[in-house]
Amino acid sequence: MTARIMTIYGTRPEAIKVAPVIRALEGSGKLDSVTLVTGQHREMLDQVNDFFGITPDHDLDVFAQGQSLNELMGKMFTRLDRVLADDRPDAVLVQGDTSTVVAAAQAAFHQDIKVIHLEAGLRSGDLFSPFPEEANRRLVSQLASLHLAATSTARMNLLREGTSEATIAVTGNTVIDALLQAVRAEAPFEDERIADAVAQGRPIVLVTTHRRENWGSAMEGVGRALRRIALENPEWMIVLPAHRNPLVREAVLPQVTDVANVIISEPLPYDQFTHLLSACRIVLTDSGGVQEEAPSLGKPVLVMRENTERPEAVVAGTVQLIGTDEQRIVDEVSRLIHDQRWYDAIANAVNPYGDGRAADRTVAAIEHLFGLGDRLPDFGTDETGTAAAPVDEEVAEALSPTDLASLTAIPAGAK
């Protein structure tokens, strides 16, 4: 007996996180793997599939410039409905919190197909931030038969909401599995400016920004902050792989295009991005995935958001929430540049998100769902299932919701 699992994804971050799972599913003798991409992102999605050697079985090709969330969702519902009816998988596996995830989960639920949610249980506590991701996560949690939580904090979020403990497995985050593979691969930089900066050992601030809730004036402030940082620190390079969304580019790029020590590039292929992440000294981002990846490489991370659904590294001291205020961004980056003791205090190679075995735990939990095998011990426990570092209930309670106001007082390096 085998179970047929359809992995559905549509964006670059999803592709990165499902790639190790797809490979592990293909290696299971108990599960049949089929892959479907919606194409919510297009070129960036294809780059990740190419790197990991994945050729999707189905491609819905829903991307269109400037379409609304409702237009995107309507397209996905219609096209998913037909594929699911024809293929009839035993379960769909979705990752994270995008429009692809919530559309796929609901379309599967409507056809009485089990939903497996990878990276379940993340919560910011604010339904509108990040938007629409926080709402998407909560919706999918209502439909899932198996919740694959990356950390014990995510597990506790689910338990607080009444999710059955028997349906939750703590796997670690598969982004660490993918990162470890990527940093081991050779990845020469195609952009000669980036290659030269890395080869010369120039100190680099790596910047990524794209969050919908930051569009407009907040993102314009980010651009002004980057300009000030660059002009005040000419020996440093700021590298900005610019998101392709025109609203992001229109807000940020006019502020920095004429600054000599700012490199604006196209989005980097995943392997090149991980090598740049390894080479930089400071990370300034509003990305969720980068918050998880950078601590593995010992990089201090400044997060331009008012809250985070990934609080573990904030508490560990390697990530700081700084919001989007222009002056605050300048001050916090400048402090890391000029205060070596402060930099050393938070540049800790501490990663609470994974150990490189999340895909194995994920596949074991799926096999167990269908009565085909046993689960592996949860991430963060020893072989007997005992927590290696028991979670303090009061600390766990304080982590949900996690916002700028509650975390700015936590000193870097605090445990």
Short mmCIF file of C-alpha atoms in Angstrom, two decimals:
data_model
loop_
_atom_site.label_atom_id
_atom_site.label_comp_id
_atom_site.label_asym_id
_atom_site.label_seq_id
_atom_site.Cartn_x
_atom_site.Cartn_y
_atom_site.Cartn_z
CA MET A 1 0.00 0.00 0.00
CA THR A 2 1.19 3.51 -0.79
CA ALA A 3 -0.29 7.00 -0.41
CA ARG A 4 -0.15 9.60 -3.17
CA ILE A 5 1.03 13.02 -1.99
CA MET A 6 0.68 16.10 -4.19
CA THR A 7 3.02 18.93 -3.19
CA ILE A 8 1.55 22.27 -4.31
CA TYR A 9 3.64 25.45 -4.34
CA GLY A 10 3.89 28.66 -6.30
CA THR A 11 6.51 31.09 -4.97
CA ARG A 12 10.27 31.07 -4.63
CA PRO A 13 10.27 30.79 -0.80
CA GLU A 14 7.83 27.88 -0.98
CA ALA A 15 9.96 26.15 -3.62
CA ILE A 16 13.04 26.43 -1.42
CA LYS A 17 11.27 24.92 1.57
CA VAL A 18 9.46 22.10 -0.24
CA ALA A 19 12.45 21.02 -2.36
CA PRO A 20 14.05 18.87 0.39
CA VAL A 21 10.65 17.34 1.14
CA ILE A 22 9.99 16.47 -2.50
CA ARG A 23 13.34 14.70 -2.63
CA ALA A 24 12.57 12.85 0.60
CA LEU A 25 9.11 11.87 -0.68
CA GLU A 26 10.71 10.49 -3.83
CA GLY A 27 13.00 8.40 -1.66
CA SER A 28 10.16 6.89 0.36
CA GLY A 29 9.02 3.45 -0.69
CA LYS A 30 5.66 4.09 0.96
CA LEU A 31 4.62 7.36 -0.67
CA ASP A 32 4.10 8.38 -4.30
CA SER A 33 5.11 11.96 -5.02
CA VAL A 34 3.50 14.30 -7.55
CA THR A 35 4.28 18.01 -7.83
CA LEU A 36 2.17 20.97 -8.93
CA VAL A 37 3.27 24.58 -9.25
CA THR A 38 0.77 27.39 -9.54
CA GLY A 39 3.32 29.81 -10.97
CA GLN A 40 2.34 32.57 -8.49
CA HIS A 41 5.96 33.64 -8.95
CA ARG A 42 7.37 32.75 -12.34
CA GLU A 43 11.04 33.26 -13.11
CA MET A 44 12.17 33.15 -9.49
CA LEU A 45 10.20 29.93 -8.96
CA ASP A 46 11.75 28.34 -12.03
CA GLN A 47 15.26 29.23 -10.82
CA VAL A 48 14.76 27.28 -7.59
CA ASN A 49 13.26 24.27 -9.37
CA ASP A 50 16.24 24.24 -11.73
CA PHE A 51 18.75 24.40 -8.87
CA PHE A 52 17.18 21.47 -7.03
CA GLY A 53 16.53 19.52 -10.25
CA ILE A 54 12.75 19.43 -9.87
CA THR A 55 10.47 19.24 -12.92
CA PRO A 56 6.85 19.81 -11.82
CA ASP A 57 4.21 17.37 -13.03
CA HIS A 58 1.62 20.16 -13.34
CA ASP A 59 1.98 23.91 -13.92
CA LEU A 60 -1.08 26.16 -13.58
CA ASP A 61 0.79 29.26 -14.81
CA VAL A 62 -1.41 31.76 -12.96
CA PHE A 63 1.03 34.68 -12.88
CA ALA A 64 -0.11 37.94 -14.43
CA GLN A 65 1.32 41.40 -13.84
CA GLY A 66 -0.80 43.59 -11.57
CA GLN A 67 -3.58 41.12 -10.80
CA SER A 68 -5.38 41.47 -7.47
CA LEU A 69 -5.34 38.84 -4.75
CA ASN A 70 -8.93 37.92 -5.57
CA GLU A 71 -8.15 37.55 -9.27
CA LEU A 72 -5.18 35.35 -8.41
CA MET A 73 -7.21 33.21 -6.01
CA GLY A 74 -10.09 32.79 -8.47
CA LYS A 75 -7.72 31.59 -11.16
CA MET A 76 -6.10 29.09 -8.80
CA PHE A 77 -9.41 27.69 -7.55
CA THR A 78 -10.64 27.01 -11.06
CA ARG A 79 -7.45 25.42 -12.33
CA LEU A 80 -6.73 23.44 -9.16
CA ASP A 81 -10.24 22.02 -9.14
CA ARG A 82 -9.71 20.26 -12.46
CA VAL A 83 -6.27 18.86 -11.63
CA LEU A 84 -7.34 17.54 -8.23
CA ALA A 85 -10.42 15.90 -9.73
CA ASP A 86 -8.32 14.15 -12.37
CA ASP A 87 -5.37 13.12 -10.17
CA ARG A 88 -7.18 12.32 -6.89
CA PRO A 89 -4.17 12.39 -4.52
CA ASP A 90 -4.61 11.05 -1.01
CA ALA A 91 -3.30 14.34 0.40
CA VAL A 92 -1.97 17.70 -0.70
CA LEU A 93 1.10 19.15 0.99
CA VAL A 94 1.28 22.95 1.19
CA GLN A 95 3.96 25.11 2.76
CA GLY A 96 3.64 28.35 4.65
CA ASP A 97 1.21 31.17 4.07
CA THR A 98 0.86 32.39 0.48
CA SER A 99 -2.24 32.70 -1.68
CA THR A 100 -1.21 29.41 -3.30
CA VAL A 101 -1.31 27.71 0.09
CA VAL A 102 -4.77 28.83 1.13
CA ALA A 103 -6.25 28.24 -2.35
CA ALA A 104 -4.78 24.74 -2.56
CA ALA A 105 -5.88 23.83 0.95
CA GLN A 106 -9.45 24.96 0.39
CA ALA A 107 -9.67 23.38 -3.08
CA ALA A 108 -8.46 20.06 -1.62
CA PHE A 109 -10.84 20.31 1.33
CA HIS A 110 -13.76 20.83 -1.06
CA GLN A 111 -12.85 17.55 -2.75
CA ASP A 112 -12.43 15.65 0.55
CA ILE A 113 -8.65 15.40 0.12
CA LYS A 114 -6.48 15.58 3.23
CA VAL A 115 -4.40 18.74 3.75
CA ILE A 116 -0.88 18.60 5.20
CA HIS A 117 0.50 21.96 6.31
CA LEU A 118 4.27 22.36 6.34
CA GLU A 119 5.53 25.18 8.60
CA ALA A 120 2.27 25.25 10.52
CA GLY A 121 1.57 27.30 13.62
CA LEU A 122 3.39 30.53 12.89
CA ARG A 123 1.51 33.46 14.39
CA SER A 124 2.21 37.18 14.65
CA GLY A 125 -0.95 37.90 16.66
CA ASP A 126 -2.07 40.60 14.19
CA LEU A 127 -4.50 39.44 11.50
CA PHE A 128 -3.37 42.26 9.20
CA SER A 129 0.40 41.94 9.64
CA PRO A 130 1.91 40.34 7.71
CA PHE A 131 -0.91 40.75 5.17
CA PRO A 132 -2.41 38.50 3.89
CA GLU A 133 -0.09 35.81 5.26
CA GLU A 134 -1.29 35.82 8.86
CA ALA A 135 -4.90 35.23 7.80
CA ASN A 136 -3.81 32.55 5.34
CA ARG A 137 -2.01 30.63 8.09
CA ARG A 138 -5.02 30.68 10.37
CA LEU A 139 -7.36 29.57 7.59
CA VAL A 140 -5.18 26.63 6.58
CA SER A 141 -4.90 25.49 10.20
CA GLN A 142 -8.66 24.97 10.23
CA LEU A 143 -8.45 22.62 7.24
CA ALA A 144 -5.30 20.60 7.89
CA SER A 145 -5.23 16.96 8.98
CA LEU A 146 -1.51 17.10 9.80
CA HIS A 147 0.29 20.18 11.14
CA LEU A 148 4.07 20.12 10.60
CA ALA A 149 5.31 22.75 13.03
CA ALA A 150 8.89 23.96 12.64
CA THR A 151 9.43 24.70 16.35
CA SER A 152 7.95 24.00 19.75
CA THR A 153 6.72 27.61 19.86
CA ALA A 154 4.66 27.01 16.71
CA ARG A 155 3.35 23.80 18.26
CA MET A 156 2.20 25.71 21.34
CA ASN A 157 0.45 28.30 19.16
CA LEU A 158 -1.56 25.48 17.58
CA LEU A 159 -2.37 23.89 20.93
CA ARG A 160 -3.64 27.23 22.27
CA GLU A 161 -6.06 27.35 19.34
CA GLY A 162 -7.46 23.92 20.15
CA THR A 163 -5.55 21.85 17.58
CA SER A 164 -5.35 18.19 18.55
CA GLU A 165 -1.90 17.35 19.86
CA ALA A 166 -1.99 14.05 17.95
CA THR A 167 -2.09 15.94 14.64
CA ILE A 168 1.05 18.03 15.32
CA ALA A 169 4.64 17.01 14.60
CA VAL A 170 7.63 19.29 15.29
CA THR A 171 9.98 18.84 12.37
CA GLY A 172 12.38 21.78 12.34
CA ASN A 173 12.30 24.04 9.31
CA THR A 174 13.12 22.56 5.92
CA VAL A 175 14.71 25.87 4.88
CA ILE A 176 17.77 24.77 6.87
CA ASP A 177 17.91 21.50 4.91
CA ALA A 178 17.86 23.54 1.69
CA LEU A 179 20.38 26.10 2.96
CA LEU A 180 22.92 23.46 3.93
CA GLN A 181 22.70 21.97 0.46
CA ALA A 182 22.99 25.34 -1.26
CA VAL A 183 26.02 26.66 0.65
CA ARG A 184 27.93 23.46 -0.15
CA ALA A 185 27.41 23.95 -3.89
CA GLU A 186 29.67 26.12 -6.03
CA ALA A 187 27.88 29.31 -7.04
CA PRO A 188 29.96 31.96 -8.81
CA PHE A 189 28.25 35.35 -8.85
CA GLU A 190 26.95 36.32 -12.28
CA ASP A 191 26.87 39.99 -11.29
CA GLU A 192 30.50 41.16 -11.54
CA ARG A 193 29.92 44.00 -9.07
CA ILE A 194 28.87 41.54 -6.37
CA ALA A 195 31.69 39.17 -7.28
CA ASP A 196 34.24 41.98 -6.97
CA ALA A 197 32.87 43.20 -3.63
CA VAL A 198 33.03 39.69 -2.16
CA ALA A 199 36.47 38.98 -3.64
CA GLN A 200 37.83 42.24 -2.20
CA GLY A 201 36.44 41.42 1.23
CA ARG A 202 34.34 44.59 1.32
CA PRO A 203 31.97 44.67 4.32
CA ILE A 204 28.46 44.17 2.95
CA VAL A 205 24.97 45.00 4.19
CA LEU A 206 22.59 42.64 2.38
CA VAL A 207 19.12 44.14 2.02
CA THR A 208 15.87 42.45 0.98
CA THR A 209 12.50 44.15 1.12
CA HIS A 210 9.14 43.29 -0.43
CA ARG A 211 6.45 43.00 2.25
CA ARG A 212 3.02 44.17 1.15
CA GLU A 213 2.34 45.89 4.47
CA ASN A 214 5.45 48.05 3.91
CA TRP A 215 4.46 49.28 0.43
CA GLY A 216 4.23 53.02 0.03
CA SER A 217 5.62 55.56 2.46
CA ALA A 218 7.26 53.01 4.75
CA MET A 219 9.24 51.52 1.88
CA GLU A 220 10.20 54.98 0.63
CA GLY A 221 11.62 55.56 4.10
CA VAL A 222 13.62 52.35 3.76
CA GLY A 223 15.11 53.73 0.55
CA ARG A 224 16.06 57.02 2.24
CA ALA A 225 17.62 55.12 5.14
CA LEU A 226 19.74 53.03 2.76
CA ARG A 227 20.96 56.19 1.04
CA ARG A 228 22.01 57.75 4.33
CA ILE A 229 23.76 54.59 5.52
CA ALA A 230 25.68 54.28 2.27
CA LEU A 231 26.78 57.93 2.16
CA GLU A 232 27.85 57.89 5.81
CA ASN A 233 29.83 54.64 5.40
CA PRO A 234 31.53 54.75 1.99
CA GLU A 235 33.82 51.81 2.79
CA TRP A 236 30.77 49.54 3.13
CA MET A 237 28.78 48.10 0.24
CA ILE A 238 25.01 47.83 0.32
CA VAL A 239 23.73 45.04 -1.93
CA LEU A 240 20.05 45.16 -2.79
CA PRO A 241 18.66 42.33 -4.92
CA ALA A 242 15.53 44.21 -5.96
CA HIS A 243 12.21 42.42 -5.84
CA ARG A 244 10.49 42.50 -9.22
CA ASN A 245 7.26 44.03 -7.94
CA PRO A 246 7.04 47.51 -9.53
CA LEU A 247 5.61 49.01 -6.33
CA VAL A 248 8.72 47.91 -4.43
CA ARG A 249 11.10 49.23 -7.07
CA GLU A 250 9.30 52.54 -7.43
CA ALA A 251 9.48 53.15 -3.68
CA VAL A 252 13.09 52.15 -2.98
CA LEU A 253 15.26 52.45 -6.07
CA PRO A 254 14.94 56.21 -6.80
CA GLN A 255 16.58 56.88 -3.43
CA VAL A 256 19.75 54.86 -4.13
CA THR A 257 20.35 54.50 -7.86
CA ASP A 258 23.02 57.25 -7.92
CA VAL A 259 24.95 56.08 -4.84
CA ALA A 260 28.30 54.55 -5.75
CA ASN A 261 28.47 51.99 -2.94
CA VAL A 262 24.95 50.63 -3.47
CA ILE A 263 24.64 47.64 -5.79
CA ILE A 264 21.14 47.12 -7.14
CA SER A 265 20.78 43.74 -8.80
CA GLU A 266 18.06 41.51 -10.13
CA PRO A 267 16.85 38.82 -7.69
CA LEU A 268 19.68 36.34 -7.29
CA PRO A 269 19.33 32.62 -7.97
CA TYR A 270 18.99 30.78 -4.69
CA ASP A 271 22.49 29.32 -4.65
CA GLN A 272 24.07 32.72 -5.31
CA PHE A 273 21.88 34.35 -2.69
CA THR A 274 22.95 31.86 -0.02
CA HIS A 275 26.60 32.51 -0.86
CA LEU A 276 26.04 36.26 -0.59
CA LEU A 277 24.27 35.68 2.72
CA SER A 278 27.36 33.80 3.88
CA ALA A 279 29.70 36.57 2.68
CA CYS A 280 27.85 39.61 4.07
CA ARG A 281 28.30 41.09 7.54
CA ILE A 282 24.82 42.49 8.25
CA VAL A 283 21.37 41.49 7.01
CA LEU A 284 18.57 44.06 6.77
CA THR A 285 15.31 42.44 5.70
CA ASP A 286 11.55 42.16 5.99
CA SER A 287 11.62 38.55 4.77
CA GLY A 288 10.46 35.63 6.86
CA GLY A 289 12.78 33.03 5.36
CA VAL A 290 15.90 35.15 5.71
CA GLN A 291 15.18 35.46 9.44
CA GLU A 292 15.52 31.67 9.58
CA GLU A 293 18.53 31.26 7.29
CA ALA A 294 20.92 33.98 8.42
CA PRO A 295 21.34 32.83 12.06
CA SER A 296 22.76 29.53 10.78
CA LEU A 297 25.55 31.52 9.16
CA GLY A 298 26.27 33.73 12.17
CA LYS A 299 24.83 36.92 10.68
CA PRO A 300 23.06 39.59 12.74
CA VAL A 301 19.62 40.26 11.28
CA LEU A 302 17.67 43.51 11.52
CA VAL A 303 14.00 42.94 10.65
CA MET A 304 12.05 45.85 9.18
CA ARG A 305 8.69 44.80 10.57
CA GLU A 306 6.55 45.70 13.56
CA ASN A 307 5.96 42.07 14.52
CA THR A 308 7.22 38.62 13.67
CA GLU A 309 5.75 35.16 13.60
CA ARG A 310 9.31 33.81 14.01
CA PRO A 311 10.26 34.98 17.52
CA GLU A 312 12.75 32.28 18.46
CA ALA A 313 15.83 33.98 17.01
CA VAL A 314 14.76 37.32 18.50
CA VAL A 315 14.79 35.74 21.94
CA ALA A 316 18.10 34.02 21.13
CA GLY A 317 19.52 37.46 20.31
CA THR A 318 20.53 36.99 16.66
CA VAL A 319 17.51 38.82 15.21
CA GLN A 320 16.25 42.29 16.16
CA LEU A 321 12.88 43.78 15.27
CA ILE A 322 13.44 47.40 14.31
CA GLY A 323 10.32 48.38 12.37
CA THR A 324 10.35 50.67 9.33
CA ASP A 325 11.09 54.07 10.85
CA GLU A 326 13.82 55.68 8.73
CA GLN A 327 15.86 56.99 11.65
CA ARG A 328 15.62 53.72 13.56
CA ILE A 329 16.94 51.80 10.54
CA VAL A 330 19.89 54.19 10.20
CA ASP A 331 20.65 54.03 13.92
CA GLU A 332 20.54 50.24 14.21
CA VAL A 333 22.63 49.55 11.11
CA SER A 334 25.12 52.22 12.16
CA ARG A 335 25.45 50.70 15.59
CA LEU A 336 26.33 47.32 14.11
CA ILE A 337 28.84 48.98 11.78
CA HIS A 338 30.62 51.06 14.41
CA ASP A 339 30.24 49.14 17.68
CA GLN A 340 32.24 45.92 17.40
CA ARG A 341 31.26 44.72 20.86
CA TRP A 342 27.58 45.12 19.98
CA TYR A 343 28.13 43.33 16.67
CA ASP A 344 29.91 40.43 18.36
CA ALA A 345 27.13 40.15 20.93
CA ILE A 346 24.48 39.34 18.32
CA ALA A 347 26.51 37.69 15.53
CA ASN A 348 25.97 34.31 17.14
CA ALA A 349 25.76 31.16 15.03
CA VAL A 350 22.63 30.14 16.91
CA ASN A 351 19.78 28.63 14.94
CA PRO A 352 16.63 27.55 16.75
CA TYR A 353 14.94 26.58 13.48
CA GLY A 354 16.48 23.36 12.28
CA ASP A 355 19.27 20.81 12.10
CA GLY A 356 19.07 19.66 8.48
CA ARG A 357 16.76 16.70 9.14
CA ALA A 358 13.37 18.40 8.84
CA ALA A 359 12.53 16.66 5.55
CA ASP A 360 13.12 13.24 7.11
CA ARG A 361 10.82 14.07 10.03
CA THR A 362 8.23 15.44 7.61
CA VAL A 363 8.09 12.29 5.50
CA ALA A 364 7.98 10.07 8.59
CA ALA A 365 5.02 12.08 9.93
CA ILE A 366 3.20 11.73 6.59
CA GLU A 367 3.82 7.99 6.52
CA HIS A 368 2.42 7.80 10.05
CA LEU A 369 -0.69 9.76 9.00
CA PHE A 370 -1.53 6.96 6.57
CA GLY A 371 -0.53 4.12 8.90
CA LEU A 372 2.59 3.32 6.88
CA GLY A 373 5.30 3.95 9.48
CA ASP A 374 6.33 5.62 12.71
CA ARG A 375 7.16 9.23 13.39
CA LEU A 376 10.68 10.31 14.27
CA PRO A 377 11.25 12.14 17.56
CA ASP A 378 10.28 15.79 17.37
CA PHE A 379 12.93 18.38 16.55
CA GLY A 380 14.41 19.63 19.82
CA THR A 381 14.02 16.28 21.60
CA ASP A 382 16.41 13.41 22.13
CA GLU A 383 15.88 9.89 20.81
CA THR A 384 13.48 9.09 23.63
CA GLY A 385 11.29 12.06 22.78
CA THR A 386 12.39 14.05 25.84
CA ALA A 387 12.84 17.77 25.21
CA ALA A 388 16.54 18.55 24.94
CA ALA A 389 15.85 22.10 26.11
CA PRO A 390 12.44 22.22 27.80
CA VAL A 391 10.36 25.22 26.81
CA ASP A 392 9.40 27.46 29.69
CA GLU A 393 5.62 27.89 29.55
CA GLU A 394 5.76 31.55 30.61
CA VAL A 395 8.35 32.33 27.93
CA ALA A 396 6.31 30.49 25.30
CA GLU A 397 3.20 32.43 26.32
CA ALA A 398 5.09 35.70 25.99
CA LEU A 399 6.11 34.83 22.45
CA SER A 400 2.56 34.97 21.12
CA PRO A 401 1.93 37.53 19.80
CA THR A 402 5.43 38.85 19.19
CA ASP A 403 5.69 42.51 18.30
CA LEU A 404 8.16 45.34 18.29
CA ALA A 405 6.84 46.85 21.49
CA SER A 406 7.35 43.65 23.47
CA LEU A 407 10.79 42.83 22.09
CA THR A 408 12.75 46.06 21.79
CA ALA A 409 13.80 45.76 25.40
CA ILE A 410 15.32 42.29 24.95
CA PRO A 411 19.11 42.73 24.85
CA ALA A 412 21.11 41.14 22.09
CA GLY A 413 22.47 37.80 23.15
CA ALA A 414 19.72 37.28 25.73
CA LYS A 415 18.71 33.67 26.20
#
